[in-house]
Structure formats: C-alpha cells, structure tokens
Short mmCIF file of C-alpha atoms and ligand atoms in Angstrom, two decimals:
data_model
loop_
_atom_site.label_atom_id
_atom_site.label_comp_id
_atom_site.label_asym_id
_atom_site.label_seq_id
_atom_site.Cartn_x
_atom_site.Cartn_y
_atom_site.Cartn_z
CA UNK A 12 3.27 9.62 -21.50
CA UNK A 13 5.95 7.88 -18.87
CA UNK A 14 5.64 7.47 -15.50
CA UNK A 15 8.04 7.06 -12.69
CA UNK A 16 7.15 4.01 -10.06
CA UNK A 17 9.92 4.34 -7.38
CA UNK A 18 10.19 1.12 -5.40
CA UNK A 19 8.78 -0.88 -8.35
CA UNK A 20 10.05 -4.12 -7.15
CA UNK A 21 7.31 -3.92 -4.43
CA UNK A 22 4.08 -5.79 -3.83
CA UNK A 23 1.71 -2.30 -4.49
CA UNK A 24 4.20 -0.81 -6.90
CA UNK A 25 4.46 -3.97 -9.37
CA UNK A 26 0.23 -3.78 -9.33
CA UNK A 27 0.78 0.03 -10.65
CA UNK A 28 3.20 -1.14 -13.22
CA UNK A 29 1.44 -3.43 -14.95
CA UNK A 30 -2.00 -1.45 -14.77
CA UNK A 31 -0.19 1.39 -16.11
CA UNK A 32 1.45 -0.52 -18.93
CA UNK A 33 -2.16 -2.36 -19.86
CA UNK A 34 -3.19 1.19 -20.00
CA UNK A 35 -0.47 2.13 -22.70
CA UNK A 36 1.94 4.35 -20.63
CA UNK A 37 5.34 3.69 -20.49
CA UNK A 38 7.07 3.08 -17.24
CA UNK A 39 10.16 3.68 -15.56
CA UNK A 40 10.75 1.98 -12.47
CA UNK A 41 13.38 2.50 -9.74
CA UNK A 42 15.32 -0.65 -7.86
CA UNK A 43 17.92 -0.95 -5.44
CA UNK A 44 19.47 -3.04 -7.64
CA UNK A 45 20.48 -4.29 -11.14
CA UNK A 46 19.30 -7.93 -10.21
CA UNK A 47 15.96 -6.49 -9.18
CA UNK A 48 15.56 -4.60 -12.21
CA UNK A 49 16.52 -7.60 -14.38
CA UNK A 50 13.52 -9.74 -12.79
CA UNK A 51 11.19 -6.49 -13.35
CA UNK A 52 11.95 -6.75 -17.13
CA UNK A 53 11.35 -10.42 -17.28
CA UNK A 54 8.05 -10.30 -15.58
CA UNK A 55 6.67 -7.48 -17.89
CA UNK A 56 8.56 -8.89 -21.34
CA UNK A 57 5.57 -8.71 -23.05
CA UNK A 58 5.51 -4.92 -22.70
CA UNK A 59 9.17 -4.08 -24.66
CA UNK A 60 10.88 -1.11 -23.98
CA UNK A 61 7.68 0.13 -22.39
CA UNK A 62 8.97 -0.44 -18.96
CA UNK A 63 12.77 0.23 -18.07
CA UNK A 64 14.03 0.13 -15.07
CA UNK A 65 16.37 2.81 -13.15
CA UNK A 66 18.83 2.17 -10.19
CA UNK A 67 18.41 3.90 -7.19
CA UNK A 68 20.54 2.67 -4.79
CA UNK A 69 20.14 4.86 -1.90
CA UNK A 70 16.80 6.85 -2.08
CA UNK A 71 17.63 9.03 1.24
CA UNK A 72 20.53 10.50 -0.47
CA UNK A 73 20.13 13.98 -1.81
CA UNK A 74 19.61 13.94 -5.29
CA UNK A 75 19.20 10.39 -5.56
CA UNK A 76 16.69 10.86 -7.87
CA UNK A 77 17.89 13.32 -10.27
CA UNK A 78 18.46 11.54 -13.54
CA UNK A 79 15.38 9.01 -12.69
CA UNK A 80 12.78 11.95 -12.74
CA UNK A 81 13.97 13.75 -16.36
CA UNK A 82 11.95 12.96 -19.22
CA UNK A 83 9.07 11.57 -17.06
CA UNK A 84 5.93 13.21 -17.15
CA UNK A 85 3.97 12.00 -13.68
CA UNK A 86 5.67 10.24 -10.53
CA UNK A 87 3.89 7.37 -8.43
CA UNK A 88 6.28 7.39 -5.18
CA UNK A 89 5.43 3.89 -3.17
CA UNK A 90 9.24 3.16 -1.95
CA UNK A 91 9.39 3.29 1.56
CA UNK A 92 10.15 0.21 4.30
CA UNK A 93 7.03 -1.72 5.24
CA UNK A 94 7.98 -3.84 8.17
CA UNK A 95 6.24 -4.39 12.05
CA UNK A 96 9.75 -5.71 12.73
CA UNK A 97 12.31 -2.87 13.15
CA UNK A 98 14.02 -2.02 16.47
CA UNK A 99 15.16 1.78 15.87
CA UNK A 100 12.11 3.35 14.64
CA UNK A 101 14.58 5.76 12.53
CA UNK A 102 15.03 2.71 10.34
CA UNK A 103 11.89 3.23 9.13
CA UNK A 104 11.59 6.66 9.44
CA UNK A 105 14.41 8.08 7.78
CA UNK A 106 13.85 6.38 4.65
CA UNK A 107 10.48 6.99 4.92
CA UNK A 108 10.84 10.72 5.24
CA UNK A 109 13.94 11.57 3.51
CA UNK A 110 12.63 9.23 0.32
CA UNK A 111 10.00 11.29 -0.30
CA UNK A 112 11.68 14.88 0.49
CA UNK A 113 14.12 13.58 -2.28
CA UNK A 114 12.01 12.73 -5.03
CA UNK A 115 10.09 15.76 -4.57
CA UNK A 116 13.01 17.91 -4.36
CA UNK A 117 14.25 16.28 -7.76
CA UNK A 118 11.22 16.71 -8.91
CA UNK A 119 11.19 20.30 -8.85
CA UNK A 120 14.68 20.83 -9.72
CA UNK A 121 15.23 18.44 -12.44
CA UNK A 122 12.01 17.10 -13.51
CA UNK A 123 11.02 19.61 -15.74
CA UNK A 124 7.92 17.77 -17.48
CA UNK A 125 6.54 15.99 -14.25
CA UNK A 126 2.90 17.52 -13.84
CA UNK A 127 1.98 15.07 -11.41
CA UNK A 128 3.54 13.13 -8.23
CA UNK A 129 1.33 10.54 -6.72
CA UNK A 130 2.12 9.56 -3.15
CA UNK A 131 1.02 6.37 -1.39
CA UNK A 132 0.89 7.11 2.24
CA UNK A 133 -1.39 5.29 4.10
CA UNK A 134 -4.30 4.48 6.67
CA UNK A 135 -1.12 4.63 9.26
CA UNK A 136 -1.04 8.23 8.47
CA UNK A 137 -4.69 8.53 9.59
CA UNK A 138 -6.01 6.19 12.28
CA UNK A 139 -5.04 6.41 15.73
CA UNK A 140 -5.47 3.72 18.47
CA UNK A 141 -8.68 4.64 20.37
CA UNK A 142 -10.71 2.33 22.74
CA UNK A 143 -14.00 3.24 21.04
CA UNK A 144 -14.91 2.06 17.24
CA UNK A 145 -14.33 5.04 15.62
CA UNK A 146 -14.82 6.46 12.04
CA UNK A 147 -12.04 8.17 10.28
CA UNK A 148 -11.49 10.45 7.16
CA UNK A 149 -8.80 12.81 5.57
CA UNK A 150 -9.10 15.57 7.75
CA UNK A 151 -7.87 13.11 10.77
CA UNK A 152 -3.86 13.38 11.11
CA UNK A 153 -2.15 9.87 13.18
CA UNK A 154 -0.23 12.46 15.71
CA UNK A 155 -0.56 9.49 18.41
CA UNK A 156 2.33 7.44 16.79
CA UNK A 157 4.35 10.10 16.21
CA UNK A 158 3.95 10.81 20.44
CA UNK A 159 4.44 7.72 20.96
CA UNK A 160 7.46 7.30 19.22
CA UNK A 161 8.97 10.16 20.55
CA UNK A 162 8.05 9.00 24.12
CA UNK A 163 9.09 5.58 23.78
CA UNK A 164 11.83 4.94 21.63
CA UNK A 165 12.94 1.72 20.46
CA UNK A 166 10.38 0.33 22.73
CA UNK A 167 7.23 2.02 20.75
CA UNK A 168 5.43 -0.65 19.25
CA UNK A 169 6.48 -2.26 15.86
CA UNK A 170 3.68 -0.73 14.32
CA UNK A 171 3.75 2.06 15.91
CA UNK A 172 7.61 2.68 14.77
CA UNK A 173 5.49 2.06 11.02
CA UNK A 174 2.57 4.63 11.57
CA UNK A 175 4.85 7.42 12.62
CA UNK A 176 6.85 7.01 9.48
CA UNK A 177 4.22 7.37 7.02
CA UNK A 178 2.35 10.27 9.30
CA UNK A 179 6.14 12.23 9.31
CA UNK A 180 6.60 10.92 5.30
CA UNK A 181 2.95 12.65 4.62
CA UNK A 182 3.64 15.41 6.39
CA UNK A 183 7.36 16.06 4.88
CA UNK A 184 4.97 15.91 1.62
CA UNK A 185 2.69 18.62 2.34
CA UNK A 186 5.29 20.65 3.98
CA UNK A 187 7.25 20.37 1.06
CA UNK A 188 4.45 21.50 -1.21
CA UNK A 189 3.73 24.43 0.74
CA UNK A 190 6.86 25.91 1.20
CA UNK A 191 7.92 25.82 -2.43
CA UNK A 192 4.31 26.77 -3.71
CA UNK A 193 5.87 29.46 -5.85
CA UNK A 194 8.31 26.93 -7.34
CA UNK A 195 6.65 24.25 -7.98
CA UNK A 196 5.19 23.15 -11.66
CA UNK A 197 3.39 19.45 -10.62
CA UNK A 198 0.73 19.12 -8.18
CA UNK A 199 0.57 16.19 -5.55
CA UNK A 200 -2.41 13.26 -4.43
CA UNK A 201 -1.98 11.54 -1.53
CA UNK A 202 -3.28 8.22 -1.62
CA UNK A 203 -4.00 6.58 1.98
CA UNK A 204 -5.14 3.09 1.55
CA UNK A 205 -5.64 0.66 4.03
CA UNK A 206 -4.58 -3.04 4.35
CA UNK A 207 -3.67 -4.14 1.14
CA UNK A 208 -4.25 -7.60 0.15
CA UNK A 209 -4.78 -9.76 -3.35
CA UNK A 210 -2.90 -12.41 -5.38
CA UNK A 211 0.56 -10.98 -6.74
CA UNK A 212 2.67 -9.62 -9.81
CA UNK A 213 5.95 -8.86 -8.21
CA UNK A 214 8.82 -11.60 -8.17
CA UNK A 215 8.10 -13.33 -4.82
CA UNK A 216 10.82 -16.66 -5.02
CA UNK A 217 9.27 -18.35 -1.87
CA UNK A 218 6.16 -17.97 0.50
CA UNK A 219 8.44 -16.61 3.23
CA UNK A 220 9.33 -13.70 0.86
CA UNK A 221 6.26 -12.49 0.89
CA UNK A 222 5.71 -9.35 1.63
CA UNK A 223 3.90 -7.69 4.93
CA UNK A 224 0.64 -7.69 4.44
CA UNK A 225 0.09 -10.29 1.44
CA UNK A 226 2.44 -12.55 4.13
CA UNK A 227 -0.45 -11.70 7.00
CA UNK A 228 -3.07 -12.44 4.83
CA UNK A 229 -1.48 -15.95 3.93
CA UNK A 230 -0.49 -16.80 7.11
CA UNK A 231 -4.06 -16.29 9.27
CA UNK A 232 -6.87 -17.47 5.96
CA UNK A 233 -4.36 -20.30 4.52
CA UNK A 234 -1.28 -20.97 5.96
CA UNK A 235 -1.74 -22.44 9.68
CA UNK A 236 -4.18 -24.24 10.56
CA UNK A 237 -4.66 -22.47 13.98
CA UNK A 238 -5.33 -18.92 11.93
CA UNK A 239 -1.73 -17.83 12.93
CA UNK A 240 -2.20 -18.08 16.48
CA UNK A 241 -6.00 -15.98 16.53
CA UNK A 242 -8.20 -17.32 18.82
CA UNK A 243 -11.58 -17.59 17.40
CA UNK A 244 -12.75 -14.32 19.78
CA UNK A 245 -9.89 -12.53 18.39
CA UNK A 246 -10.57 -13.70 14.66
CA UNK A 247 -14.18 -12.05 15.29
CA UNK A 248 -12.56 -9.02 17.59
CA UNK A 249 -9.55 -7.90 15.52
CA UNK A 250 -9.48 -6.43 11.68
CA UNK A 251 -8.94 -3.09 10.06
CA UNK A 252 -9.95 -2.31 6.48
CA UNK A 253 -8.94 -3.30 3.33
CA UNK A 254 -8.44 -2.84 -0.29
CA UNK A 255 -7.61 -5.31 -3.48
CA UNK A 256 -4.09 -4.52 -4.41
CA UNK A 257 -5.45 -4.15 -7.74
CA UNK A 258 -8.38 -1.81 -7.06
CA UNK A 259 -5.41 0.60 -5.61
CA UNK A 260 -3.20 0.34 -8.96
CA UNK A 261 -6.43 1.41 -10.63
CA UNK A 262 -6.92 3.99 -8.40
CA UNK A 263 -3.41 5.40 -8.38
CA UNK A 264 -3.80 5.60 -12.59
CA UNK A 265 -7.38 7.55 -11.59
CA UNK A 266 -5.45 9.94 -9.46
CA UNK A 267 -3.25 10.64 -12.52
CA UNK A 268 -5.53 10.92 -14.86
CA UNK A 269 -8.64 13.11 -12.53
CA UNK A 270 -7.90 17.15 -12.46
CA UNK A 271 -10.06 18.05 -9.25
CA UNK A 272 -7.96 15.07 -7.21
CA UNK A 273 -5.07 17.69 -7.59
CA UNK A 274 -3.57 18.70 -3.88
CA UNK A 275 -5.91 16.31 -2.22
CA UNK A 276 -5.61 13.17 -0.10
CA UNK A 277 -7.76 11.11 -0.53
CA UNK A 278 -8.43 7.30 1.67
CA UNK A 279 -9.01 5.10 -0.55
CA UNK A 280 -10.98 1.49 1.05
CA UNK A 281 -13.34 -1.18 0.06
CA UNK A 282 -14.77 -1.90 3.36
CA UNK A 283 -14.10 -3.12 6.84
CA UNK A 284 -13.27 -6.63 7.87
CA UNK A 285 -12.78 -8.83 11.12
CA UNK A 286 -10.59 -11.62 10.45
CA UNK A 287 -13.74 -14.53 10.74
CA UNK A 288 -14.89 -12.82 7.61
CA UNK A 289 -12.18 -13.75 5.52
CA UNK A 290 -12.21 -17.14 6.73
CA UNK A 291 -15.76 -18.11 6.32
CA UNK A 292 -15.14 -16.66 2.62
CA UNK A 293 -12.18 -18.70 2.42
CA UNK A 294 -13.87 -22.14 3.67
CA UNK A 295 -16.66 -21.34 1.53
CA UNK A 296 -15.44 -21.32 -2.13
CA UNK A 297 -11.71 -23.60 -1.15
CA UNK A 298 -13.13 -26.71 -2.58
CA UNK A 299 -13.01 -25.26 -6.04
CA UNK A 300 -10.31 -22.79 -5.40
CA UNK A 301 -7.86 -24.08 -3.39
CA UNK A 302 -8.18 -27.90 -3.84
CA UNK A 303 -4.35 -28.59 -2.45
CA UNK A 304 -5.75 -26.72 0.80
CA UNK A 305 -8.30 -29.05 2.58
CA UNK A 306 -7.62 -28.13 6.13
CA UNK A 307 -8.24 -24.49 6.04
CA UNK A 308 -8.55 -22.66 9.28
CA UNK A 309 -12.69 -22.02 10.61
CA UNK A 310 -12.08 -20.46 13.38
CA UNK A 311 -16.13 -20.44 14.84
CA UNK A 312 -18.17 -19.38 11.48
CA UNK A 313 -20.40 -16.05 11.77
CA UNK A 314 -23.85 -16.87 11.29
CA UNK A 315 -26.78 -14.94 11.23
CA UNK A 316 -28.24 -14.99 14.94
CA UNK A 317 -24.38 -13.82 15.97
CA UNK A 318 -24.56 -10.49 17.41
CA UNK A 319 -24.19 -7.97 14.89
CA UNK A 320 -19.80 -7.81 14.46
CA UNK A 321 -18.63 -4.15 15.73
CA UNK A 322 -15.70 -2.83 13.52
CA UNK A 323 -13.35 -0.84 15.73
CA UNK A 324 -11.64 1.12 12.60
CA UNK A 325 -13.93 2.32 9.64
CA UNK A 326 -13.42 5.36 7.40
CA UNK A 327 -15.35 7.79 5.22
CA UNK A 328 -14.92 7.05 1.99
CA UNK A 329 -17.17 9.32 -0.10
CA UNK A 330 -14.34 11.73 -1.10
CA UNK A 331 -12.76 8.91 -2.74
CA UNK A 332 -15.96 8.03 -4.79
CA UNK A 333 -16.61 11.78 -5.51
CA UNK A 334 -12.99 12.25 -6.92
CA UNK A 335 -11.89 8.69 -8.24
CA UNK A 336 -14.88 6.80 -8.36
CA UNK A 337 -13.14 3.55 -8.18
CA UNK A 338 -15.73 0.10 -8.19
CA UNK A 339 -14.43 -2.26 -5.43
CA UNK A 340 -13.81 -5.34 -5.82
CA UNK A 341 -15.57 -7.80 -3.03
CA UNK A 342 -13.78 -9.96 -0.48
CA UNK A 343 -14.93 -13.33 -2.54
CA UNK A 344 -13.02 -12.12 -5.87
CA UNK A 345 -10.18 -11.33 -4.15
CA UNK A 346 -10.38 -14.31 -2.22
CA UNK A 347 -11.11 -16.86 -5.43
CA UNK A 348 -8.20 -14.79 -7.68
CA UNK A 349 -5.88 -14.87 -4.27
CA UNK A 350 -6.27 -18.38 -4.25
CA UNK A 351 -5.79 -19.23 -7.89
CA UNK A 352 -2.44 -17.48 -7.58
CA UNK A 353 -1.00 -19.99 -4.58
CA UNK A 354 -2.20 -22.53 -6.26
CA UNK A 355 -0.36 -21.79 -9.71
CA UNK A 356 2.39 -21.16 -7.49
CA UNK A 357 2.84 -24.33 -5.33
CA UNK A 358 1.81 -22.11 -2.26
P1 LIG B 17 6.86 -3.83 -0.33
O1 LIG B 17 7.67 -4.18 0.86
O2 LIG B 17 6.34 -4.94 -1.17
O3 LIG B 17 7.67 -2.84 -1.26
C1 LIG B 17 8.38 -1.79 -0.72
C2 LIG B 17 9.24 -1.15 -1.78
O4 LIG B 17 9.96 -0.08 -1.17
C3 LIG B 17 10.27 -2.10 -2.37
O5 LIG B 17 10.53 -1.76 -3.68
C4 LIG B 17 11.48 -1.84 -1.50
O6 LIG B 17 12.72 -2.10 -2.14
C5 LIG B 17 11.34 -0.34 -1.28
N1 LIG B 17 12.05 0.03 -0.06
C6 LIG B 17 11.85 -0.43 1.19
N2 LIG B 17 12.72 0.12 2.04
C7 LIG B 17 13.50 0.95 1.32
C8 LIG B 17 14.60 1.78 1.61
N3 LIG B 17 15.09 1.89 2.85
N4 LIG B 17 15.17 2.45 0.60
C9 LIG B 17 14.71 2.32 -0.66
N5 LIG B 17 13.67 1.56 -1.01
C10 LIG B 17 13.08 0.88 -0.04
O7 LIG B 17 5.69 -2.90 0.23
P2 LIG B 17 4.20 -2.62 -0.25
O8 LIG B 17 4.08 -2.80 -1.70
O9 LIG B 17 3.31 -3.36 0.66
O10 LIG B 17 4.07 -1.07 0.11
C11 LIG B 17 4.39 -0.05 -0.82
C12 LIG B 17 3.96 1.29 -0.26
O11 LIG B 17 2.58 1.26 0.07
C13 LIG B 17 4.69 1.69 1.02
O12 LIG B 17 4.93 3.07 0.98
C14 LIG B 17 3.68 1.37 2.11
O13 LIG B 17 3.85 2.15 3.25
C15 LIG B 17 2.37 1.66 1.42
N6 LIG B 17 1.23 0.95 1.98
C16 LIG B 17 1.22 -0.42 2.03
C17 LIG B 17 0.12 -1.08 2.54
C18 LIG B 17 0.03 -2.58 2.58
O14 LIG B 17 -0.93 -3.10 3.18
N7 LIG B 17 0.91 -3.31 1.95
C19 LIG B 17 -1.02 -0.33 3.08
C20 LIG B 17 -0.91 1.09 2.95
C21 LIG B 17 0.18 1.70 2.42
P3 LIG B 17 13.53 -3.48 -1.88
O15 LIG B 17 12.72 -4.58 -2.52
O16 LIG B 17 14.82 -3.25 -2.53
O17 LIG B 17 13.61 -3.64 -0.39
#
C-alpha cells in the first residue's frame, strides 16, 4: 500500500520514510520544494519509484493537499514548524493548525482510499509547567500554553509560542474528527512523543542545519565543551523525556498497522532523562565512538551515593505498550549509533 509523509524533508518524517520503505510500502512524500524533493530521491535511490515526492508549497492553503492525498491509502502528517525561536506565536500556530485542518479536510474530500491518518503531535500537547514533578498521560490536555499565549502575546515564551501550537493543532484534529463523524471513511492516532533525539537520515548540509532537537542534543553532550552553557546543577536539575527517532518511525508504522490504536492518542516515550545522564553515557563509551571528540563535556558525573535524581516531567506509558508495544531502544545505543553518525559526517 502507499503512504503519504507530509513534511518528509524533516528530521522525524525522513525516519518514517525509510522505515516504511524497509517495510515494503511505497511512499509519497510532500516538500516545499522541488530542490527538497530532489535530495529526498537521492537519499532513498536505492528504493526506485517506491518513494516519490509531491510539492506542497503552502500547506495552510485550502486544498493544498488535494492531489497529494488521491491514490494513497494511509497519511502520516508530521509537517508543522518546530522552532523555540519565533516572535509572533501565530507563526507557529497557523501553520500548525491550519496544516492539519487541511490535510484532513482533503482527506475526506478527495482521498477516497485513505483508511488511516497518523498525526504526530506531541508531549507539548500534554505537559504543562508545574512546580512539582509530576506524572502525565493522554487524558492530560497542555491548556496552560494556550493561556499563556493568549495572555502574553509575542512575549509568551519561545516554547511556550511551540506548546500552544501543537495543543490547538491536536485539538483542530479531534475537533475535526468529531464534527464530520458521519463523513468520514479513515480513522485517526495521535502520536505524542517526547524529545526526539538519534543519529539522522534527512539531508542535513552542515551542523548548524540541524534541526531543533537533534541541534540541542549536539550542542549540550558534544558540541561545547561547557555543555552549552548548563551548569553542572542544571545538567543534573533540567531534562524532559525522550525517545530514539527511530523507535518513533517504528512506532508510527505500528500505529498503521494496529486496529484497536484506531481514534486513540497515544504518548509514546522511552524514559526520563536529566541532562548529566546523557553525558556520563557520552564520556563513557567516546573513546571508541567518538575518537575525533576527546574533550567531551562531564559536567560533575552521577555516582551512586548522589541523592537519588528527581525527574520533574515523567509520563504513563502503559497505553502505548498495551496498543503498540514498541521495545525501546536505551540511551547507550542511541548514544554509540548518534555518535557513529557525526563521526561519518565530519561533525
Ligand atoms: P523538522 O524541523 O526536522 O521538520 C519539520 C518539517 O515540517 C519539515 O519538512 C518542514 O519543511 C515542515 N514545515 C515546517 N514549517 C512548515 C510550514 N510553515 N509549512 C509547511 N511545512 C512546514 O522537525 P521534526 O522532524 O523535529 O518534527 C516533525 C514533527 O514532529 C513536528 O510536527 C513536531 O512538532 C513533532 N515533534 C517533534 C519532536 C522533536 O523532538 N523533534 C518532539 C515531538 C513532536 P521545510 O524543511 O521546508 O521547512
């Protein structure tokens, strides 16, 4: 069968590509533009006419996606603006929302074999900012940033401008689905994962290309050899949770392929992490892995008469492992397969 990526250019998107392709689907992907495109088809050469790419220019348009969604059976929607560096939050919000009202509307109107539209949303739709380490899971809604956003303006926080766009994209989503119940032939997951990190498979020229949270990642384990600015009680303090890019591209082809994950959202996480953690993994296995990179950044190593470290943001993730099922991979694989992509790179 074929599946629509939208955005597949991207960081997550390229991941979901190539699993699907090593998994025998076809794949249509939509760029912004033909150059894009072009560099999609070189990377996955080895596939043939398996992938193809579709231009999109302008995904908040109405009907923008009218001629990419016919013929395609199932629809993974990941385009959307991932940046903690906008000024007008609409920026990020329109596209965010009006992206995914589009495809869906499309969808229904001209996509008459799509059974299934897979939406990534995210952890930002879920968490909000509370003093007190909380636990989260699907039935908790990120209404704060939204507030927030409303309240504030331009001045919200960057990532608050970010949250509020995938909470209002989710929520478009479900809205959507519920209002044209009696229309609609495909059913929609929601996938909310968390920090995203792992080596790469989209066309990244330079290190400064890199995107938002692959470029975090970088820039606090390897890049700088102050841990991009952390002190070491912040490296121990500060984190969030996490999943391997390519855990999520399997999980997105689970959410195709799984009937009871129909109409569900699901948060989908390997673990928690403060930033020490991924340093001390880091330092630990370099030598073999990163031998370009002696001067790594410590920060102050955890060790085992440390008090135990509190995570401020964890979630539930047994409806995930009810409905998907997906095996994690572990912070040292990522880190060693990370690693062996800078270095084949130059990075
Ligand atoms: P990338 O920045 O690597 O990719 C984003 C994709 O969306 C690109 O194809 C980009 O196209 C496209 N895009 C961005 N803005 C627009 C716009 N205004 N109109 C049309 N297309 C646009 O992001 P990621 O791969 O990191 O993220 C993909 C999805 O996953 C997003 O929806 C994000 O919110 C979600 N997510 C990401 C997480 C992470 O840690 N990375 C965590 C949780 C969710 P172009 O290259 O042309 O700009």
């Amino acid at each position: 069968s074929t599946i629509l990526v939208t955005g597949a250019n991207g960081y997550i998107a390229a991941w979901i590509v190539r699993t699907l392709l090593e998994k025998g689907y076809n794949v249509r992907g939509t760029v912004r533009s033909k150059e894009k495109g072009i560099r999609m088809q070189e990377i996955f050469e080895k596939y043939g006419d398996k992938f193809g790419y579709v231009l999109v220019p302008d995904i908040t348009k109405e009907g923008a996606f009218d001629d990419a969604v016919k013929c395609v059976d199932a629809i993974a929607h990941t385009a959307s603006p991932v940046n903690f560096s906008t000024v007008d939050p609409q920026d990020l919000i329109q596209p965010a929302v009006r992206g995914i009202k589009s495809i869906l509307r499309s969808a229904t109107q001209k996509g008459s074999n799509v059974q299934r539209i897979v939406f990534t949303s995210s952890t930002a739709a879920v968490l909000e900012v509370d003093p007190k380490p909380r636990i989260f899971s699907e039935d908790d809604w990120n209404t704060q940033s939204v507030a927030w956003v409303e309240r504030d303006g331009k001045d919200a926080h960057p990532i608050t401008k970010y949250r509020a766009s995938k909470t209002l994209a989710e929520q478009a989503a479900w809205k959507f689905v519920e209002e044209n119940k009696a229309m609609i032939k495909w059913d929609l997951v929601v996938l909310n994962p968390p920090f995203v990190f792992g080596p790469i498979t989209h066309d990244v020229p330079t290190l400064s290309a890199l995107g938002l949270s692959a470029g975090m990642f970088h820039s606090i384990v390897v890049g700088h050899s102050d841990a991009g600015g952390k002190t070491p009680q912040e490296l121990r303090s500060t984190g969030n949770c996490w999943i391997d890019v390519r855990d999520l591209a399997e999980g997105e082809v689970l959410a195709f392929r799984k009937e009871e994950v129909a109409n569900q959202r699901v948060i989908i996480c390997a673990g928690a992490f403060v930033w020490q953690e991924w340093l001390d993994v880091a330092n630990s296995i370099a030598p073999d892995h990163l031998p370009s990179h002696s001067n790594l950044p410590k920060g102050v190593p955890i060790s085992s008469s440390d008090p135990e470290i509190v995570y401020q943001i964890q979630y539930d993730t047994s409806k995930a492992d009810r409905l998907l099922g997906i095996k994690y991979r572990t912070k040292e694989e990522l880190i060693k397969d990370t690693f062996a992509d800078y270095e084949a790179r130059g990075w």
